[in-house]
PDB file of N, CA and C in Angstrom:
ATOM      1  N   THR J  80      30.853 148.155  91.468  1.00 96.00           N
ATOM      2  CA  THR J  80      31.249 147.737  92.800  1.00 96.00           C
ATOM      3  C   THR J  80      31.886 146.349  92.718  1.00 96.00           C
ATOM      4  N   VAL J  81      33.038 146.214  93.348  1.00 97.00           N
ATOM      5  CA  VAL J  81      33.709 144.921  93.492  1.00 97.00           C
ATOM      6  C   VAL J  81      33.724 144.642  94.986  1.00 97.00           C
ATOM      7  N   LYS J  82      32.993 143.629  95.417  1.00 98.00           N
ATOM      8  CA  LYS J  82      32.804 143.400  96.845  1.00 98.00           C
ATOM      9  C   LYS J  82      32.819 141.909  97.159  1.00 98.00           C
ATOM     10  N   ASN J  83      33.495 141.555  98.263  1.00 98.00           N
ATOM     11  CA  ASN J  83      33.508 140.184  98.790  1.00 98.00           C
ATOM     12  C   ASN J  83      34.070 139.166  97.803  1.00 98.00           C
ATOM     13  N   ILE J  84      35.132 139.540  97.108  1.00 97.00           N
ATOM     14  CA  ILE J  84      35.784 138.655  96.138  1.00 97.00           C
ATOM     15  C   ILE J  84      37.052 138.088  96.758  1.00 97.00           C
ATOM     16  N   ASN J  85      37.342 136.826  96.496  1.00 98.00           N
ATOM     17  CA  ASN J  85      38.599 136.212  96.875  1.00 98.00           C
ATOM     18  C   ASN J  85      39.408 136.060  95.592  1.00 98.00           C
ATOM     19  N   ALA J  86      40.354 136.969  95.374  1.00 97.00           N
ATOM     20  CA  ALA J  86      41.143 136.995  94.147  1.00 97.00           C
ATOM     21  C   ALA J  86      42.589 136.658  94.480  1.00 97.00           C
ATOM     22  N   CYS J  87      42.960 135.407  94.286  1.00 97.00           N
ATOM     23  CA  CYS J  87      44.285 134.944  94.678  1.00 97.00           C
ATOM     24  C   CYS J  87      44.942 134.155  93.550  1.00 97.00           C
ATOM     25  N   LEU J  88      46.272 134.156  93.568  1.00 96.00           N
ATOM     26  CA  LEU J  88      47.091 133.352  92.656  1.00 96.00           C
ATOM     27  C   LEU J  88      46.908 133.735  91.190  1.00 96.00           C
ATOM     28  N   ALA J  89      46.959 135.026  90.900  1.00 96.00           N
ATOM     29  CA  ALA J  89      46.843 135.515  89.525  1.00 96.00           C
ATOM     30  C   ALA J  89      47.895 136.591  89.279  1.00 96.00           C
ATOM     31  N   SER J  90      48.029 137.009  88.039  1.00 97.00           N
ATOM     32  CA  SER J  90      48.925 138.133  87.736  1.00 97.00           C
ATOM     33  C   SER J  90      48.418 139.395  88.411  1.00 97.00           C
ATOM     34  N   LEU J  91      47.136 139.678  88.222  1.00 96.00           N
ATOM     35  CA  LEU J  91      46.463 140.804  88.868  1.00 96.00           C
ATOM     36  C   LEU J  91      45.244 140.261  89.585  1.00 96.00           C
ATOM     37  N   GLY J  92      45.161 140.505  90.879  1.00 97.00           N
ATOM     38  CA  GLY J  92      44.014 139.995  91.636  1.00 97.00           C
ATOM     39  C   GLY J  92      42.719 140.673  91.207  1.00 97.00           C
ATOM     40  N   ILE J  93      42.672 142.006  91.328  1.00 98.00           N
ATOM     41  CA  ILE J  93      41.518 142.811  90.930  1.00 98.00           C
ATOM     42  C   ILE J  93      42.052 143.950  90.084  1.00 98.00           C
ATOM     43  N   GLU J  94      41.518 144.120  88.891  1.00 97.00           N
ATOM     44  CA  GLU J  94      41.983 145.169  87.986  1.00 97.00           C
ATOM     45  C   GLU J  94      40.819 146.037  87.527  1.00 97.00           C
ATOM     46  N   LEU J  95      40.993 147.350  87.638  1.00 96.00           N
ATOM     47  CA  LEU J  95      40.022 148.300  87.093  1.00 96.00           C
ATOM     48  C   LEU J  95      40.757 149.245  86.159  1.00 96.00           C
ATOM     49  N   ALA J  96      40.169 149.495  84.998  1.00 97.00           N
ATOM     50  CA  ALA J  96      40.765 150.407  84.023  1.00 97.00           C
ATOM     51  C   ALA J  96      39.692 151.342  83.487  1.00 97.00           C
ATOM     52  N   TYR J  97      40.045 152.612  83.382  1.00 97.00           N
ATOM     53  CA  TYR J  97      39.159 153.633  82.810  1.00 97.00           C
ATOM     54  C   TYR J  97      37.811 153.687  83.516  1.00 97.00           C
ATOM     55  N   THR J  98      37.856 153.720  84.846  1.00 96.00           N
ATOM     56  CA  THR J  98      36.631 153.765  85.623  1.00 96.00           C
ATOM     57  C   THR J  98      36.685 154.912  86.629  1.00 96.00           C
ATOM     58  N   SER J  99      35.530 155.328  87.083  1.00 97.00           N
ATOM     59  CA  SER J  99      35.465 156.324  88.150  1.00 97.00           C
ATOM     60  C   SER J  99      34.250 156.029  89.019  1.00 97.00           C
ATOM     61  N   THR J 100      34.305 156.509  90.224  1.00 97.00           N
ATOM     62  CA  THR J 100      33.265 156.339  91.246  1.00 97.00           C
ATOM     63  C   THR J 100      32.923 154.876  91.523  1.00 97.00           C
ATOM     64  N   SER J 101      33.897 154.000  91.376  1.00 97.00           N
ATOM     65  CA  SER J 101      33.709 152.590  91.735  1.00 97.00           C
ATOM     66  C   SER J 101      34.061 152.390  93.200  1.00 97.00           C
ATOM     67  N   ILE J 102      33.564 151.310  93.760  1.00 98.00           N
ATOM     68  CA  ILE J 102      33.884 150.937  95.133  1.00 98.00           C
ATOM     69  C   ILE J 102      34.484 149.534  95.103  1.00 98.00           C
ATOM     70  N   ILE J 103      35.655 149.400  95.716  1.00 98.00           N
ATOM     71  CA  ILE J 103      36.319 148.103  95.856  1.00 98.00           C
ATOM     72  C   ILE J 103      36.433 147.868  97.351  1.00 98.00           C
ATOM     73  N   GLU J 104      35.633 146.933  97.892  1.00 98.00           N
ATOM     74  CA  GLU J 104      35.646 146.763  99.348  1.00 98.00           C
ATOM     75  C   GLU J 104      35.420 145.321  99.774  1.00 98.00           C
ATOM     76  N   ASN J 105      36.006 145.014 100.934  1.00 98.00           N
ATOM     77  CA  ASN J 105      35.851 143.711 101.595  1.00 98.00           C
ATOM     78  C   ASN J 105      36.330 142.550 100.729  1.00 98.00           C
ATOM     79  N   ASN J 106      37.445 142.760 100.016  1.00 98.00           N
ATOM     80  CA  ASN J 106      38.006 141.719  99.160  1.00 98.00           C
ATOM     81  C   ASN J 106      39.296 141.174  99.759  1.00 98.00           C
ATOM     82  N   ILE J 107      39.684 139.999  99.301  1.00 98.00           N
ATOM     83  CA  ILE J 107      40.980 139.416  99.629  1.00 98.00           C
ATOM     84  C   ILE J 107      41.736 139.266  98.317  1.00 98.00           C
ATOM     85  N   ALA J 108      42.891 139.898  98.227  1.00 98.00           N
ATOM     86  CA  ALA J 108      43.722 139.824  97.030  1.00 98.00           C
ATOM     87  C   ALA J 108      45.141 139.458  97.460  1.00 98.00           C
ATOM     88  N   ASN J 109      45.367 138.182  97.703  1.00 97.00           N
ATOM     89  CA  ASN J 109      46.632 137.668  98.223  1.00 97.00           C
ATOM     90  C   ASN J 109      47.349 136.814  97.190  1.00 97.00           C
ATOM     91  N   SER J 110      48.667 136.801  97.280  1.00 98.00           N
ATOM     92  CA  SER J 110      49.525 135.910  96.490  1.00 98.00           C
ATOM     93  C   SER J 110      49.348 136.096  94.990  1.00 98.00           C
ATOM     94  N   ASN J 111      49.280 137.346  94.567  1.00 98.00           N
ATOM     95  CA  ASN J 111      49.203 137.688  93.149  1.00 98.00           C
ATOM     96  C   ASN J 111      50.481 138.415  92.750  1.00 98.00           C
ATOM     97  N   GLY J 112      50.573 138.784  91.475  1.00 97.00           N
ATOM     98  CA  GLY J 112      51.628 139.708  91.075  1.00 97.00           C
ATOM     99  C   GLY J 112      51.373 141.051  91.743  1.00 97.00           C
ATOM    100  N   ILE J 113      50.162 141.603  91.527  1.00 98.00           N
ATOM    101  CA  ILE J 113      49.678 142.817  92.186  1.00 98.00           C
ATOM    102  C   ILE J 113      48.290 142.511  92.728  1.00 98.00           C
ATOM    103  N   GLY J 114      48.011 142.919  93.950  1.00 98.00           N
ATOM    104  CA  GLY J 114      46.719 142.614  94.569  1.00 98.00           C
ATOM    105  C   GLY J 114      45.563 143.365  93.927  1.00 98.00           C
ATOM    106  N   ILE J 115      45.611 144.707  93.968  1.00 98.00           N
ATOM    107  CA  ILE J 115      44.581 145.559  93.362  1.00 98.00           C
ATOM    108  C   ILE J 115      45.296 146.544  92.451  1.00 98.00           C
ATOM    109  N   PHE J 116      44.884 146.618  91.204  1.00 97.00           N
ATOM    110  CA  PHE J 116      45.558 147.422  90.188  1.00 97.00           C
ATOM    111  C   PHE J 116      44.555 148.338  89.508  1.00 97.00           C
ATOM    112  N   LEU J 117      44.798 149.642  89.563  1.00 97.00           N
ATOM    113  CA  LEU J 117      43.963 150.620  88.878  1.00 97.00           C
ATOM    114  C   LEU J 117      44.804 151.377  87.863  1.00 97.00           C
ATOM    115  N   THR J 118      44.288 151.526  86.661  1.00 97.00           N
ATOM    116  CA  THR J 118      44.938 152.344  85.655  1.00 97.00           C
ATOM    117  C   THR J 118      43.916 153.285  85.029  1.00 97.00           C
ATOM    118  N   CYS J 119      44.301 154.522  84.885  1.00 98.00           N
ATOM    119  CA  CYS J 119      43.417 155.563  84.325  1.00 98.00           C
ATOM    120  C   CYS J 119      42.063 155.559  85.024  1.00 98.00           C
ATOM    121  N   SER J 120      42.064 155.460  86.332  1.00 98.00           N
ATOM    122  CA  SER J 120      40.836 155.346  87.124  1.00 98.00           C
ATOM    123  C   SER J 120      40.884 156.323  88.291  1.00 98.00           C
ATOM    124  N   SER J 121      39.908 157.210  88.359  1.00 97.00           N
ATOM    125  CA  SER J 121      39.914 158.266  89.373  1.00 97.00           C
ATOM    126  C   SER J 121      38.612 158.304  90.159  1.00 97.00           C
ATOM    127  N   ASN J 122      38.706 158.900  91.345  1.00 97.00           N
ATOM    128  CA  ASN J 122      37.542 159.084  92.223  1.00 97.00           C
ATOM    129  C   ASN J 122      36.885 157.771  92.636  1.00 97.00           C
ATOM    130  N   ASN J 123      37.697 156.781  92.907  1.00 98.00           N
ATOM    131  CA  ASN J 123      37.208 155.484  93.377  1.00 98.00           C
ATOM    132  C   ASN J 123      37.466 155.355  94.871  1.00 98.00           C
ATOM    133  N   ILE J 124      36.780 154.434  95.503  1.00 98.00           N
ATOM    134  CA  ILE J 124      36.990 154.141  96.919  1.00 98.00           C
ATOM    135  C   ILE J 124      37.489 152.709  97.029  1.00 98.00           C
ATOM    136  N   ILE J 125      38.642 152.552  97.674  1.00 98.00           N
ATOM    137  CA  ILE J 125      39.233 151.233  97.932  1.00 98.00           C
ATOM    138  C   ILE J 125      39.303 151.109  99.440  1.00 98.00           C
ATOM    139  N   ARG J 126      38.481 150.246 100.025  1.00 98.00           N
ATOM    140  CA  ARG J 126      38.460 150.180 101.492  1.00 98.00           C
ATOM    141  C   ARG J 126      38.229 148.764 102.000  1.00 98.00           C
ATOM    142  N   ASN J 127      38.837 148.512 103.140  1.00 98.00           N
ATOM    143  CA  ASN J 127      38.609 147.280 103.890  1.00 98.00           C
ATOM    144  C   ASN J 127      38.993 146.030 103.104  1.00 98.00           C
ATOM    145  N   ASN J 128      40.116 146.095 102.380  1.00 98.00           N
ATOM    146  CA  ASN J 128      40.603 144.956 101.611  1.00 98.00           C
ATOM    147  C   ASN J 128      41.839 144.373 102.278  1.00 98.00           C
ATOM    148  N   ILE J 129      42.090 143.108 102.038  1.00 98.00           N
ATOM    149  CA  ILE J 129      43.312 142.455 102.510  1.00 98.00           C
ATOM    150  C   ILE J 129      44.161 142.158 101.277  1.00 98.00           C
ATOM    151  N   CYS J 130      45.340 142.762 101.237  1.00 97.00           N
ATOM    152  CA  CYS J 130      46.272 142.573 100.112  1.00 97.00           C
ATOM    153  C   CYS J 130      47.624 142.208 100.697  1.00 97.00           C
ATOM    154  N   SER J 131      47.956 140.934 100.693  1.00 96.00           N
ATOM    155  CA  SER J 131      49.236 140.525 101.273  1.00 96.00           C
ATOM    156  C   SER J 131      49.900 139.475 100.399  1.00 96.00           C
ATOM    157  N   ASN J 132      51.205 139.346 100.582  1.00 97.00           N
ATOM    158  CA  ASN J 132      52.018 138.355  99.873  1.00 97.00           C
ATOM    159  C   ASN J 132      51.931 138.482  98.357  1.00 97.00           C
ATOM    160  N   ASN J 133      51.771 139.710  97.857  1.00 97.00           N
ATOM    161  CA  ASN J 133      51.787 139.944  96.415  1.00 97.00           C
ATOM    162  C   ASN J 133      53.214 140.290  95.994  1.00 97.00           C
ATOM    163  N   ASN J 134      53.640 139.800  94.841  1.00 97.00           N
ATOM    164  CA  ASN J 134      55.031 139.952  94.410  1.00 97.00           C
ATOM    165  C   ASN J 134      55.436 141.396  94.140  1.00 97.00           C
ATOM    166  N   SER J 135      54.578 142.169  93.485  1.00 95.00           N
ATOM    167  CA  SER J 135      54.960 143.520  93.058  1.00 95.00           C
ATOM    168  C   SER J 135      54.218 144.633  93.782  1.00 95.00           C
ATOM    169  N   GLY J 136      53.317 144.298  94.681  1.00 95.00           N
ATOM    170  CA  GLY J 136      52.637 145.330  95.452  1.00 95.00           C
ATOM    171  C   GLY J 136      51.221 144.943  95.810  1.00 95.00           C
ATOM    172  N   GLY J 137      50.732 145.537  96.871  1.00 97.00           N
ATOM    173  CA  GLY J 137      49.367 145.263  97.319  1.00 97.00           C
ATOM    174  C   GLY J 137      48.336 146.049  96.531  1.00 97.00           C
ATOM    175  N   ILE J 138      48.518 147.383  96.482  1.00 97.00           N
ATOM    176  CA  ILE J 138      47.621 148.267  95.731  1.00 97.00           C
ATOM    177  C   ILE J 138      48.492 149.140  94.842  1.00 97.00           C
ATOM    178  N   PHE J 139      48.207 149.146  93.555  1.00 96.00           N
ATOM    179  CA  PHE J 139      49.028 149.854  92.576  1.00 96.00           C
ATOM    180  C   PHE J 139      48.131 150.773  91.763  1.00 96.00           C
ATOM    181  N   LEU J 140      48.437 152.075  91.758  1.00 96.00           N
ATOM    182  CA  LEU J 140      47.690 153.062  90.982  1.00 96.00           C
ATOM    183  C   LEU J 140      48.600 153.573  89.873  1.00 96.00           C
ATOM    184  N   ARG J 141      48.093 153.585  88.643  1.00 95.00           N
ATOM    185  CA  ARG J 141      48.936 153.904  87.492  1.00 95.00           C
ATOM    186  C   ARG J 141      48.217 154.828  86.515  1.00 95.00           C
ATOM    187  N   ASN J 142      48.977 155.620  85.793  1.00 96.00           N
ATOM    188  CA  ASN J 142      48.496 156.438  84.668  1.00 96.00           C
ATOM    189  C   ASN J 142      47.204 157.188  84.949  1.00 96.00           C
ATOM    190  N   PHE J 143      47.332 158.354  85.511  1.00 94.00           N
ATOM    191  CA  PHE J 143      46.196 159.244  85.712  1.00 94.00           C
ATOM    192  C   PHE J 143      45.135 158.681  86.656  1.00 94.00           C
ATOM    193  N   SER J 144      45.537 157.883  87.594  1.00 96.00           N
ATOM    194  CA  SER J 144      44.621 157.396  88.629  1.00 96.00           C
ATOM    195  C   SER J 144      44.709 158.368  89.800  1.00 96.00           C
ATOM    196  N   ASN J 145      43.841 159.371  89.774  1.00 96.00           N
ATOM    197  CA  ASN J 145      43.889 160.479  90.728  1.00 96.00           C
ATOM    198  C   ASN J 145      42.669 160.490  91.643  1.00 96.00           C
ATOM    199  N   ASP J 146      42.846 161.140  92.801  1.00 97.00           N
ATOM    200  CA  ASP J 146      41.741 161.391  93.729  1.00 97.00           C
ATOM    201  C   ASP J 146      41.007 160.134  94.178  1.00 97.00           C
ATOM    202  N   ASN J 147      41.741 159.050  94.345  1.00 97.00           N
ATOM    203  CA  ASN J 147      41.161 157.821  94.881  1.00 97.00           C
ATOM    204  C   ASN J 147      41.315 157.829  96.403  1.00 97.00           C
ATOM    205  N   THR J 148      40.399 157.201  97.086  1.00 97.00           N
ATOM    206  CA  THR J 148      40.455 157.079  98.539  1.00 97.00           C
ATOM    207  C   THR J 148      40.789 155.641  98.896  1.00 97.00           C
ATOM    208  N   ILE J 149      41.831 155.464  99.699  1.00 97.00           N
ATOM    209  CA  ILE J 149      42.246 154.139 100.161  1.00 97.00           C
ATOM    210  C   ILE J 149      42.167 154.158 101.686  1.00 97.00           C
ATOM    211  N   ALA J 150      41.384 153.244 102.249  1.00 97.00           N
ATOM    212  CA  ALA J 150      41.201 153.226 103.707  1.00 97.00           C
ATOM    213  C   ALA J 150      41.128 151.795 104.223  1.00 97.00           C
ATOM    214  N   ARG J 151      41.591 151.605 105.458  1.00 91.00           N
ATOM    215  CA  ARG J 151      41.562 150.331 106.184  1.00 91.00           C
ATOM    216  C   ARG J 151      42.084 149.210 105.317  1.00 91.00           C
TER     217      ARG J 151
END
C-alpha cells in the first residue's frame, strides 16, 4: 500500500514494478516527469490521487499492466 505520500519534483513520483493487488491512494504526485508509473503490474487499485503538472503524464501504465482500477 502506498498511501498519503507527497511525491513531487522527481523523474517518477510513485513507481511500482512487478506488483499486483497493491493500493495507491490519497497521494499527491505533482510536478514530476510522470506522477504515478506502473510497469508489469496488474490488479492494482489507484484511487483518490492528485496528479497534476507532470511533464509526461499523470498516470502511466506500461508493459503488461492489466486489469488495474483507476478511480477519482
